[in-house]
Short mmCIF file of C-alpha atoms in Angstrom, two decimals:
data_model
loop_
_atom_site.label_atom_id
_atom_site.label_comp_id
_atom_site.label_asym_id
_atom_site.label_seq_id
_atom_site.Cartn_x
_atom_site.Cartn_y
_atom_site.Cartn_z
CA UNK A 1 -6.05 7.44 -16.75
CA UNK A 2 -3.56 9.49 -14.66
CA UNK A 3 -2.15 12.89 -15.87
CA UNK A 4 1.02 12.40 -16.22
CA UNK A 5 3.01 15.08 -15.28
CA UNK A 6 6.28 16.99 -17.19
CA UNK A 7 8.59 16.13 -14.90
CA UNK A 8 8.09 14.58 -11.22
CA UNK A 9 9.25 16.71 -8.57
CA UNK A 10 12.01 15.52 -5.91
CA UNK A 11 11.39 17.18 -2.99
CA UNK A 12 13.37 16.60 0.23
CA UNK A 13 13.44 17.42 3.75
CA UNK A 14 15.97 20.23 5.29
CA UNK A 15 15.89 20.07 9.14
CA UNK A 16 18.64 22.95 9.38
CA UNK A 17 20.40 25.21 6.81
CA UNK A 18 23.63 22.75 6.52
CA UNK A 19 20.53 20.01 5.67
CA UNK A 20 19.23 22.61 3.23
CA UNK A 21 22.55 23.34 1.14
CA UNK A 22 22.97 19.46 1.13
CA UNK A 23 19.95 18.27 -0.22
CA UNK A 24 19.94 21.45 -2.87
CA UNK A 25 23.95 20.05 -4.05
CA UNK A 26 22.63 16.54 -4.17
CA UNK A 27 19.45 17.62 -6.28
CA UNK A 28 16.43 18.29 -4.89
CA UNK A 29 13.60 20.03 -7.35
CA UNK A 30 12.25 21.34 -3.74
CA UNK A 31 12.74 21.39 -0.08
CA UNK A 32 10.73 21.68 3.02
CA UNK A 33 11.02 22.85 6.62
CA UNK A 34 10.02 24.18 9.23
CA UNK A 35 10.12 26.88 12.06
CA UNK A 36 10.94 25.65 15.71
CA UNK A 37 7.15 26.30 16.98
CA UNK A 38 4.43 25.16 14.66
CA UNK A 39 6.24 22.24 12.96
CA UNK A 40 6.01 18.58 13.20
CA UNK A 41 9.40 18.10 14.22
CA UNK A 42 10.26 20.30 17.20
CA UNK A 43 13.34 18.04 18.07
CA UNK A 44 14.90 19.15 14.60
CA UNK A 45 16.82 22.05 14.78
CA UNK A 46 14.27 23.67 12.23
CA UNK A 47 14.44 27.32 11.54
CA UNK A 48 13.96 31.12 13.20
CA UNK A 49 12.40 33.17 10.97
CA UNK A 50 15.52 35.19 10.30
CA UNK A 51 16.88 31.84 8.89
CA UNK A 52 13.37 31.30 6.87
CA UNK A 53 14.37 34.56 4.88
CA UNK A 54 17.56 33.28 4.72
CA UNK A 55 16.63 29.91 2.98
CA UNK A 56 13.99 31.38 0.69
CA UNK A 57 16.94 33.65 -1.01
CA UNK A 58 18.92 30.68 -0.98
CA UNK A 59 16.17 28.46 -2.94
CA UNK A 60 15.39 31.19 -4.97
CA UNK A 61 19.24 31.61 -6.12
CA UNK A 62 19.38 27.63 -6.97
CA UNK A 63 15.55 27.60 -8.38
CA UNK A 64 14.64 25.04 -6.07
CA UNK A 65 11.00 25.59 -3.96
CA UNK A 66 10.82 26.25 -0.90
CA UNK A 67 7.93 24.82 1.10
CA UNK A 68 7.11 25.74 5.22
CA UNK A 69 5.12 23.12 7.07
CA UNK A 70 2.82 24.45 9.58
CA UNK A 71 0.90 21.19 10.21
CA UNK A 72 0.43 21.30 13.72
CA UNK A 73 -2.79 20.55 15.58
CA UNK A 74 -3.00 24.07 16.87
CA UNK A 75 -5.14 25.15 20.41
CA UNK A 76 -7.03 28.20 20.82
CA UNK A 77 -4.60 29.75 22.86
CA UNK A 78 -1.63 29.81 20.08
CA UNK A 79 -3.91 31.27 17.62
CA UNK A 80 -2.85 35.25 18.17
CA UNK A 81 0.84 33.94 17.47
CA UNK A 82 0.43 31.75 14.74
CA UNK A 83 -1.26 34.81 13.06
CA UNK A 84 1.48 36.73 13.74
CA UNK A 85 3.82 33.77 12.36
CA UNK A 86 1.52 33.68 9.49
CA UNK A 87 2.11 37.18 8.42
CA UNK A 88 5.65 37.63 9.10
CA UNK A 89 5.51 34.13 6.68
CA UNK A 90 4.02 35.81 4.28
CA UNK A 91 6.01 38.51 3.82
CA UNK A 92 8.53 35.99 3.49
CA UNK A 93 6.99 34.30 0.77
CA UNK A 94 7.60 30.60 0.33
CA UNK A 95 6.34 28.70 -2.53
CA UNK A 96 4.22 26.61 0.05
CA UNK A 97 2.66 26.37 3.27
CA UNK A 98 2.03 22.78 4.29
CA UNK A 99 -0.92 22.46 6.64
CA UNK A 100 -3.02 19.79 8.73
CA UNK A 101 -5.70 21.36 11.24
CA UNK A 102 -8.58 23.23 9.63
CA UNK A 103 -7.86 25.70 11.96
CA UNK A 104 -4.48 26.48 10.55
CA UNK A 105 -5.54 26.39 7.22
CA UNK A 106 -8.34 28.69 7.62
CA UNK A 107 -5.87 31.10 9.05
CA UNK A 108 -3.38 30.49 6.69
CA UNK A 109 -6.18 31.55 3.71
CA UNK A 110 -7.43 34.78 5.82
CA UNK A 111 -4.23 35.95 6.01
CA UNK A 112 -1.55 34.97 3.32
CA UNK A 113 -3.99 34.21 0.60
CA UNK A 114 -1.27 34.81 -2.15
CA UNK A 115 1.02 31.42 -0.55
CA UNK A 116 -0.11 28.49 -1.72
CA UNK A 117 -1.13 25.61 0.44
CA UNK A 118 -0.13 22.27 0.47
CA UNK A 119 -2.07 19.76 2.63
CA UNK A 120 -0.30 17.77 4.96
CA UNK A 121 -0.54 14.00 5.06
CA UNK A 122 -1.74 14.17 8.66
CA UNK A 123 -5.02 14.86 7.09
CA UNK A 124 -5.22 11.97 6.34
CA UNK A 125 -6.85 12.16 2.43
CA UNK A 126 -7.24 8.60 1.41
CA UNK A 127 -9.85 9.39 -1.38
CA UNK A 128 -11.10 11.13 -4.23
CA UNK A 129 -13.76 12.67 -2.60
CA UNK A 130 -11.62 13.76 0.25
CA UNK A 131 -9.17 15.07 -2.97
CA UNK A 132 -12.04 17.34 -4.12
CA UNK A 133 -13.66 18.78 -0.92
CA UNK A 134 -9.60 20.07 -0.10
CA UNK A 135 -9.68 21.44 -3.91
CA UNK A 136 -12.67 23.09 -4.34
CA UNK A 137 -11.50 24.75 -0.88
CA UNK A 138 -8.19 25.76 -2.71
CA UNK A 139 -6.08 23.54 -1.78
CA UNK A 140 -3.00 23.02 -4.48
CA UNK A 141 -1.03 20.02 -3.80
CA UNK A 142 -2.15 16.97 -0.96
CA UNK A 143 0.42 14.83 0.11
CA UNK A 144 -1.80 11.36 -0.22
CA UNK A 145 -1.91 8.86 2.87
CA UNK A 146 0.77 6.66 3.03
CA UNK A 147 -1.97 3.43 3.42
CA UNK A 148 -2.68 3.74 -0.44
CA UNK A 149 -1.69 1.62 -3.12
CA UNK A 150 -0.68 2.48 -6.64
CA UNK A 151 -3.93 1.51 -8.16
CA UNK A 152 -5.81 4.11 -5.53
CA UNK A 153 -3.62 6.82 -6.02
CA UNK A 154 -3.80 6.31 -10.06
CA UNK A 155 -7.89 6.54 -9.52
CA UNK A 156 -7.17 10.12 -7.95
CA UNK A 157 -4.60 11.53 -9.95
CA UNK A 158 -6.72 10.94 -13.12
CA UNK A 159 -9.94 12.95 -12.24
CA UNK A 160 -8.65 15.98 -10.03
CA UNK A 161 -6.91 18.92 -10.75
CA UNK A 162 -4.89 19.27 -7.08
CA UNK A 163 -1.20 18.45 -7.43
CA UNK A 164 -0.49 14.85 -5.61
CA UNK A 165 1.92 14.47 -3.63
CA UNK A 166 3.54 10.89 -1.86
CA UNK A 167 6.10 9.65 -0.08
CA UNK A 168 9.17 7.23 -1.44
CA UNK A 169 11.49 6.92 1.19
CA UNK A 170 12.10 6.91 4.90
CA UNK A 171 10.88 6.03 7.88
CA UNK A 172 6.78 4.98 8.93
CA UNK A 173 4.88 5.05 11.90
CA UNK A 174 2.81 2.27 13.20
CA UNK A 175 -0.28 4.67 13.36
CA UNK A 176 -2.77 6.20 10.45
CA UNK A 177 -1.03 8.62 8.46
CA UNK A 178 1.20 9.65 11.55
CA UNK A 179 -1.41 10.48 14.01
CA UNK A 180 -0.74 8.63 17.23
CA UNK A 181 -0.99 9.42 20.76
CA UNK A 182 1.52 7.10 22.19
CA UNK A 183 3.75 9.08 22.88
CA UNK A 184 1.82 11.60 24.82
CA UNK A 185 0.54 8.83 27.16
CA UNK A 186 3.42 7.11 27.63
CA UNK A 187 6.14 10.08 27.71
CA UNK A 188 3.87 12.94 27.69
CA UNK A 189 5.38 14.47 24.77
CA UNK A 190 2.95 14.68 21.78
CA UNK A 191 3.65 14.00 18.72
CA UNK A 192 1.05 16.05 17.01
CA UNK A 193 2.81 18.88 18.51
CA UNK A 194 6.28 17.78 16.97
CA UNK A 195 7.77 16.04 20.11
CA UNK A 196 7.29 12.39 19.79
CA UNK A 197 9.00 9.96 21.78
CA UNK A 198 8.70 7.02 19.31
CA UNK A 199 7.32 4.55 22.05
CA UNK A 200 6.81 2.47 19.21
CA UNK A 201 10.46 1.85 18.59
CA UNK A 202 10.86 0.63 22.00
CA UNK A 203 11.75 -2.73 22.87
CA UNK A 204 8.52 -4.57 24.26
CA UNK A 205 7.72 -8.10 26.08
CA UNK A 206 4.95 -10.21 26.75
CA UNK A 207 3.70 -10.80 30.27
CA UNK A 208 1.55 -13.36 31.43
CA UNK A 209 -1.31 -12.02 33.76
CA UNK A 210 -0.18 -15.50 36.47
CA UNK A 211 3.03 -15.05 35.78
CA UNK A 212 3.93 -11.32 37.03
CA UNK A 213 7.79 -10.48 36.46
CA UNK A 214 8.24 -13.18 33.97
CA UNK A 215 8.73 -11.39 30.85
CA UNK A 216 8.33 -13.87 27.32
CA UNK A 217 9.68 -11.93 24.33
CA UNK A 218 7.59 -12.87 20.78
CA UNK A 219 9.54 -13.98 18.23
CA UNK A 220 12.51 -11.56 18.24
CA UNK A 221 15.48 -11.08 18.84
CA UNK A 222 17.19 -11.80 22.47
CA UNK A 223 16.82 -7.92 23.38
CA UNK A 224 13.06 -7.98 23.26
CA UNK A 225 10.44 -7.45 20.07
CA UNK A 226 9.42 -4.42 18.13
CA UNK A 227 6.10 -4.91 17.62
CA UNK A 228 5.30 -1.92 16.46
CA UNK A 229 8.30 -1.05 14.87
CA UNK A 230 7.17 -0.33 11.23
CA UNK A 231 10.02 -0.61 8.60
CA UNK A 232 11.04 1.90 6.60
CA UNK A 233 9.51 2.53 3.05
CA UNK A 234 11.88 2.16 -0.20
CA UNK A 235 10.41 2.89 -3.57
CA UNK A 236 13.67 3.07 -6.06
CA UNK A 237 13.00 -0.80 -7.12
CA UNK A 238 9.97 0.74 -8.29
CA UNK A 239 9.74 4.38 -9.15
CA UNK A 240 8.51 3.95 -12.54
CA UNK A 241 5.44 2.99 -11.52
CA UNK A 242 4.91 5.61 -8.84
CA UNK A 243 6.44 7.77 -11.39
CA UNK A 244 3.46 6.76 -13.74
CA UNK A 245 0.84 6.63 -11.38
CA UNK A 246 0.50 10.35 -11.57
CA UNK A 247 2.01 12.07 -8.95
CA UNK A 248 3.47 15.48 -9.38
CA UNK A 249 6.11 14.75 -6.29
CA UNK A 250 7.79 12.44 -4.92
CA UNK A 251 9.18 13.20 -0.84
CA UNK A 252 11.42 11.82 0.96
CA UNK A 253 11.52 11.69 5.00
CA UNK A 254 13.55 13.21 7.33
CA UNK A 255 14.10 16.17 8.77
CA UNK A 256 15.70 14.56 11.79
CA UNK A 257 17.86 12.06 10.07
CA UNK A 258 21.47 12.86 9.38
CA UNK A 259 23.35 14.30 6.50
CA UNK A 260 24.83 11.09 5.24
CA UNK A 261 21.30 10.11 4.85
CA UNK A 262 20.14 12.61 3.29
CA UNK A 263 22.95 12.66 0.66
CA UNK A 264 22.64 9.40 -0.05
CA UNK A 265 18.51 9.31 -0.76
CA UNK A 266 18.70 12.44 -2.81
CA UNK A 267 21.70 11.94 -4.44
CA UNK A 268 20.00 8.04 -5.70
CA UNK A 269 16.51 9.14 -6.47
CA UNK A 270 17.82 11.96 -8.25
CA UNK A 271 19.96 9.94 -10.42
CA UNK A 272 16.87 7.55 -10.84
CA UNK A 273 14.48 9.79 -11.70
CA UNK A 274 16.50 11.58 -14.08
CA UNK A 275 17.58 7.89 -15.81
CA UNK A 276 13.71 7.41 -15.56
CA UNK A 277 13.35 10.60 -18.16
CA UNK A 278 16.13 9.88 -20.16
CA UNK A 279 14.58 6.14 -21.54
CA UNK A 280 11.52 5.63 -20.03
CA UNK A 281 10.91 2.31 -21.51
CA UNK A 282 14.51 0.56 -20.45
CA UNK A 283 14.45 2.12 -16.96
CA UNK A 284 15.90 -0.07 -14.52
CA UNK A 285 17.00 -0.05 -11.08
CA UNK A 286 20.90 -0.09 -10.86
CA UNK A 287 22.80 -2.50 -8.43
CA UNK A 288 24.62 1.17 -6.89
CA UNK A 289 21.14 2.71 -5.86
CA UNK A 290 20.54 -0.21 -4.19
CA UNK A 291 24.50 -0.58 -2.10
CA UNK A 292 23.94 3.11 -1.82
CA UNK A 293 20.42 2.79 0.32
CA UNK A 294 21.39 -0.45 1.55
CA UNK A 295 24.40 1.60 3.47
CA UNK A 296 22.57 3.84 5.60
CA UNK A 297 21.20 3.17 8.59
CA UNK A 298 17.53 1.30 8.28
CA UNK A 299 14.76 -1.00 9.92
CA UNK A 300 14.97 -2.70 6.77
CA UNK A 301 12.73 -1.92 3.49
CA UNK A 302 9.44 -2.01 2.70
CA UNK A 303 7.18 -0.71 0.08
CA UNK A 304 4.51 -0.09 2.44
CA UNK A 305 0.86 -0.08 1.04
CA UNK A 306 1.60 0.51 -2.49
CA UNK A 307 0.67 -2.78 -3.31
CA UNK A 308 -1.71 -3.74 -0.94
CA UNK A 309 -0.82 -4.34 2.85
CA UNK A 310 2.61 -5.30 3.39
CA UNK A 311 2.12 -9.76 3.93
CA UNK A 312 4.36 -9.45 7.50
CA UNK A 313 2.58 -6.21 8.34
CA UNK A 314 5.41 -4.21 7.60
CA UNK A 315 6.85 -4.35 10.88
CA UNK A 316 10.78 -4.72 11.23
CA UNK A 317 12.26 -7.13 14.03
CA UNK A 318 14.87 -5.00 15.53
CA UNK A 319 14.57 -1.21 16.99
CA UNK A 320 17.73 -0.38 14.96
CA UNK A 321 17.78 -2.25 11.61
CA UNK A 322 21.00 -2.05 9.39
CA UNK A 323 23.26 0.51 10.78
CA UNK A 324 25.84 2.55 8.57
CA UNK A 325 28.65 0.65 6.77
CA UNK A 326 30.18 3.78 6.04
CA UNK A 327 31.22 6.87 8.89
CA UNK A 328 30.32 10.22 7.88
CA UNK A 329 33.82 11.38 8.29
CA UNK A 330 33.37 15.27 6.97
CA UNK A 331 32.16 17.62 5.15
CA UNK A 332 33.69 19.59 2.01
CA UNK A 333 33.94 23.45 2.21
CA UNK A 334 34.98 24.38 -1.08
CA UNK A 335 35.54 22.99 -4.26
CA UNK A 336 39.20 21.71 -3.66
CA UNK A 337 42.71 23.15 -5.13
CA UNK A 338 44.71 20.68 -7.04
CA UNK A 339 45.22 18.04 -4.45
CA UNK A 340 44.13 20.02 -1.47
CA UNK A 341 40.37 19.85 -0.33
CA UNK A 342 39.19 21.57 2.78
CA UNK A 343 36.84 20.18 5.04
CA UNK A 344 35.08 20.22 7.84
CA UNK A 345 35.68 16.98 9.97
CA UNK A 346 32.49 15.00 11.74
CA UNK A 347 34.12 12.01 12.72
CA UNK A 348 38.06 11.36 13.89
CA UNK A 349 40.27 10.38 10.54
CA UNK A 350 43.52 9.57 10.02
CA UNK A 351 46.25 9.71 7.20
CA UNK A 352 45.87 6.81 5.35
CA UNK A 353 42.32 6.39 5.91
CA UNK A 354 40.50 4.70 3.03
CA UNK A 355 37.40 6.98 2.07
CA UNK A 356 34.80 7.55 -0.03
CA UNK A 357 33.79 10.63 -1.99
CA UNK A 358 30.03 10.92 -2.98
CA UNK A 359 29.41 13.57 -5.62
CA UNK A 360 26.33 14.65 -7.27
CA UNK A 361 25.60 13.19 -10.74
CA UNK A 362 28.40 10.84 -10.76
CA UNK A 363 29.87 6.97 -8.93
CA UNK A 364 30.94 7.17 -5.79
CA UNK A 365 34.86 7.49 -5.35
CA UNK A 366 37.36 6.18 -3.46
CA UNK A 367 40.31 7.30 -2.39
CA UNK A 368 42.91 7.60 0.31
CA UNK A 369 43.93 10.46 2.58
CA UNK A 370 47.56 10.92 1.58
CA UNK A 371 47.75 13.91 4.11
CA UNK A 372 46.13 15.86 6.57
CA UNK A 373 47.43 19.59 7.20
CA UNK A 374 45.69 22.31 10.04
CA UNK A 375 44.98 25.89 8.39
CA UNK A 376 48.56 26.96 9.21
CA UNK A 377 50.04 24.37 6.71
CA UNK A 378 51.52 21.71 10.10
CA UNK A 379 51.10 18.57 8.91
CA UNK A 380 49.35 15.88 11.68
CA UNK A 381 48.59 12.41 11.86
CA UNK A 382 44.72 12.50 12.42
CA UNK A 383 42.00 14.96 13.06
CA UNK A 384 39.37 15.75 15.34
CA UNK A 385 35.52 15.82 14.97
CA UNK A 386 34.12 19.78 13.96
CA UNK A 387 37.87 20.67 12.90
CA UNK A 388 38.55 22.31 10.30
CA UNK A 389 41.61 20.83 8.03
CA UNK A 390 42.83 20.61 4.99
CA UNK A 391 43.24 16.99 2.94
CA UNK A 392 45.32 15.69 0.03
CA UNK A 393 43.16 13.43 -2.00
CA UNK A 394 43.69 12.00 -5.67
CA UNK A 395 40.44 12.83 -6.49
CA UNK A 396 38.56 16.47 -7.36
CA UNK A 397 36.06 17.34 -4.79
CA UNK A 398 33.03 20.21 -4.70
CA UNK A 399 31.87 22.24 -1.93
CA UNK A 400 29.00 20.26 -0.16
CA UNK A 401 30.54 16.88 -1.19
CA UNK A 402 30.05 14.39 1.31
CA UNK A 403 33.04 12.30 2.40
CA UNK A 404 32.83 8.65 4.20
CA UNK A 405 35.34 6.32 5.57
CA UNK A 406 34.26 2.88 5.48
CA UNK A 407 33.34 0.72 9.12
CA UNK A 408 35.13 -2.15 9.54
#
């Protein structure tokens, strides 16, 4: 049987600090990041090391971990630097140091012994075995291979004593547990190194070896086929079961994606995990965690290989999927004054503009901008993206509160 543990963690990605204060507001037990040279995602804006130290007081003042990935494939000739990373890391002092290469993790043991490390799921551990040999090596949490189902996961969870770690939400790749060299053939950029092109989220055609120039899409759409577009994974229909399956954590995906994603996934599988504690047996999944996912941009849902391999492969028709129904239109400052709410606009809104308020731990709101005011008090007719102004709104808003204006 799996251990169950007291409480699954929620741990989501934070590609900058902004990303960071979001997904803390919206609920996240734990975050992770990264540093802008031995990451996985070198086109996020990740993190100097000035800004680690700055996030680790940050998660430290909320009580929220704070883990580092360091889960590149690393050459010989880094290795004097990524010592030197190492240590300045450790001194640091994250609650977690996600690794990949051997390499790195040897290095990572030698010389910050007292930071736990977290195995990356570009190791690719799809077994119990594999489980053991990373725990007897000290090891404390493995984030599983995404190409397990439920039923293998529960047959690990039960007989180790490493923390397990998988994946709920967000986008796939069409390759084992990430690792794919696509990319570097086809663009040169590697995406072991963090720098992936996503070839496989190109638009591809069929040509006939006699017929040279004639192109023959398969099956799509009239802009081409994505055959190796993999959709994205969803877990809220079921994250009892994942919950019960024995995981200690349960990540989301994204360090690149925006912040109106990552409000949205945190702020649902926090409220679903939370409803999951509160009455176990009548859990349910609600009709607004569903909306709520369904309204940011996707390939389209899938639960992967939880149970078994996905009957169409899991591969999505279209490069781009279900776009946004609702425009990130800003960003709260501060908790708001009365009627007044400062923000900090993304996208051009105007007075009268219906909008929506999301807000941790409670329904989405709606509401209408009754006024929009510059920092001087002048009252104007609209404002422009990364302006700061000031809006009157009917309804209370916090710092960090996301606000959305629906697409027509």
């Amino acid at each position: 049987m799996p251990r169950i543990p007291e409480k699954v963690e929620l741990l989501a990605p934070a590609g900058n600090f902004e990303k960071l204060e979001i997904a803390v507001h919206y609920g996240a037990d734990a975050v992770y990041l990264g540093d802008k040279n031995f990451s996985l995602r070198n086109f996020a804006d990740n993190f100097t090391l000035p800004r680690l130290q700055a996030a680790a007081a940050f998660t430290r003042q909320h009580d929220v971990k704070l883990y580092v990935a360091c889960n590149i494939y690393s050459p010989t000739y880094e290795a004097d630097a990524l010592a030197d990373y190492l240590r300045a890391l450790g001194d640091i002092g994250p609650d977690g140091v996600i690794v990949a290469d051997p390499g790195v993790f040897l290095l990572v043991r030698e010389i910050i012994p007292h930071v736990p490390v977290h195995l990356s799921t570009q190791a690719n551990t799809t077994s119990l075995n594999a489980v053991r040999f990373w725990e007897k090596l000290g090891v404390r949490r493995i984030n599983i291979a995404r190409e397990l189902s439920l039923a293998e996961i529960r047959a690990i969870t039960g007989h180790c004593t490493a923390e397990i770690e998988a994946f709920v939400h967000g986008a796939m790749c069409v390759s084992y547990s990430g690792r794919c060299l696509l990319s570097h053939y086809l663009s040169g950029r590697d995406s072991n190194r963090g720098m992936c092109s996503h070839p496989c989220r190109w638009r591809y055609h069929v040509v006939e070896q006699q017929r040279p120039g004639q192109y023959l899409p398969v099956a799509a759409d009239d802009r081409g086929t994505y055959i190796f577009s993999s959709r994205d994974l969803c877990m809220i229909e079921h994250l009892d079961r994942i919950i019960e399956s024995g995981v200690h954590a349960l990540k989301i995906e994204g360090r690149m994606k925006s912040i109106n994603y990552l409000a949205a996934t945190v702020k649902v599988y926090r409220e679903a995990i939370d409803a999951y504690y509160a009455a176990s047996e009548t859990w349910h999944v609600k009709n607004q965690w569903l909306a709520e996912l369904a309204a940011i941009n996707n390939r389209g849902y899938s639960t992967g290989f939880y149970f078994g391999s996905p009957a169409d492969g899991g591969i999505s028709s279209t490069n781009t999927g279900a776009p946004d129904s609702r425009l990130f239109a800003a960003r709260v400052v501060e908790d708001s004054t009365g009627d007044m709410v400062r923000i900090q606009v993304r996208n051009k809104i105007f007075q009268g503009d219906g909008v929506e308020i999301l807000t941790p731990g409670s329904p989405v709101k709606r509401d209408v901008i009754a006024a929009i005011l510059d920092e001087a008090g002048t009252i104007m007719d609209y404002a422009q993206p990364n302006s700061v102004v000031i809006l009157r709104l009917s309804t209370p808003c916090r710092g960090n509160d996301i606000i959305r204006k629906m697409v027509p």
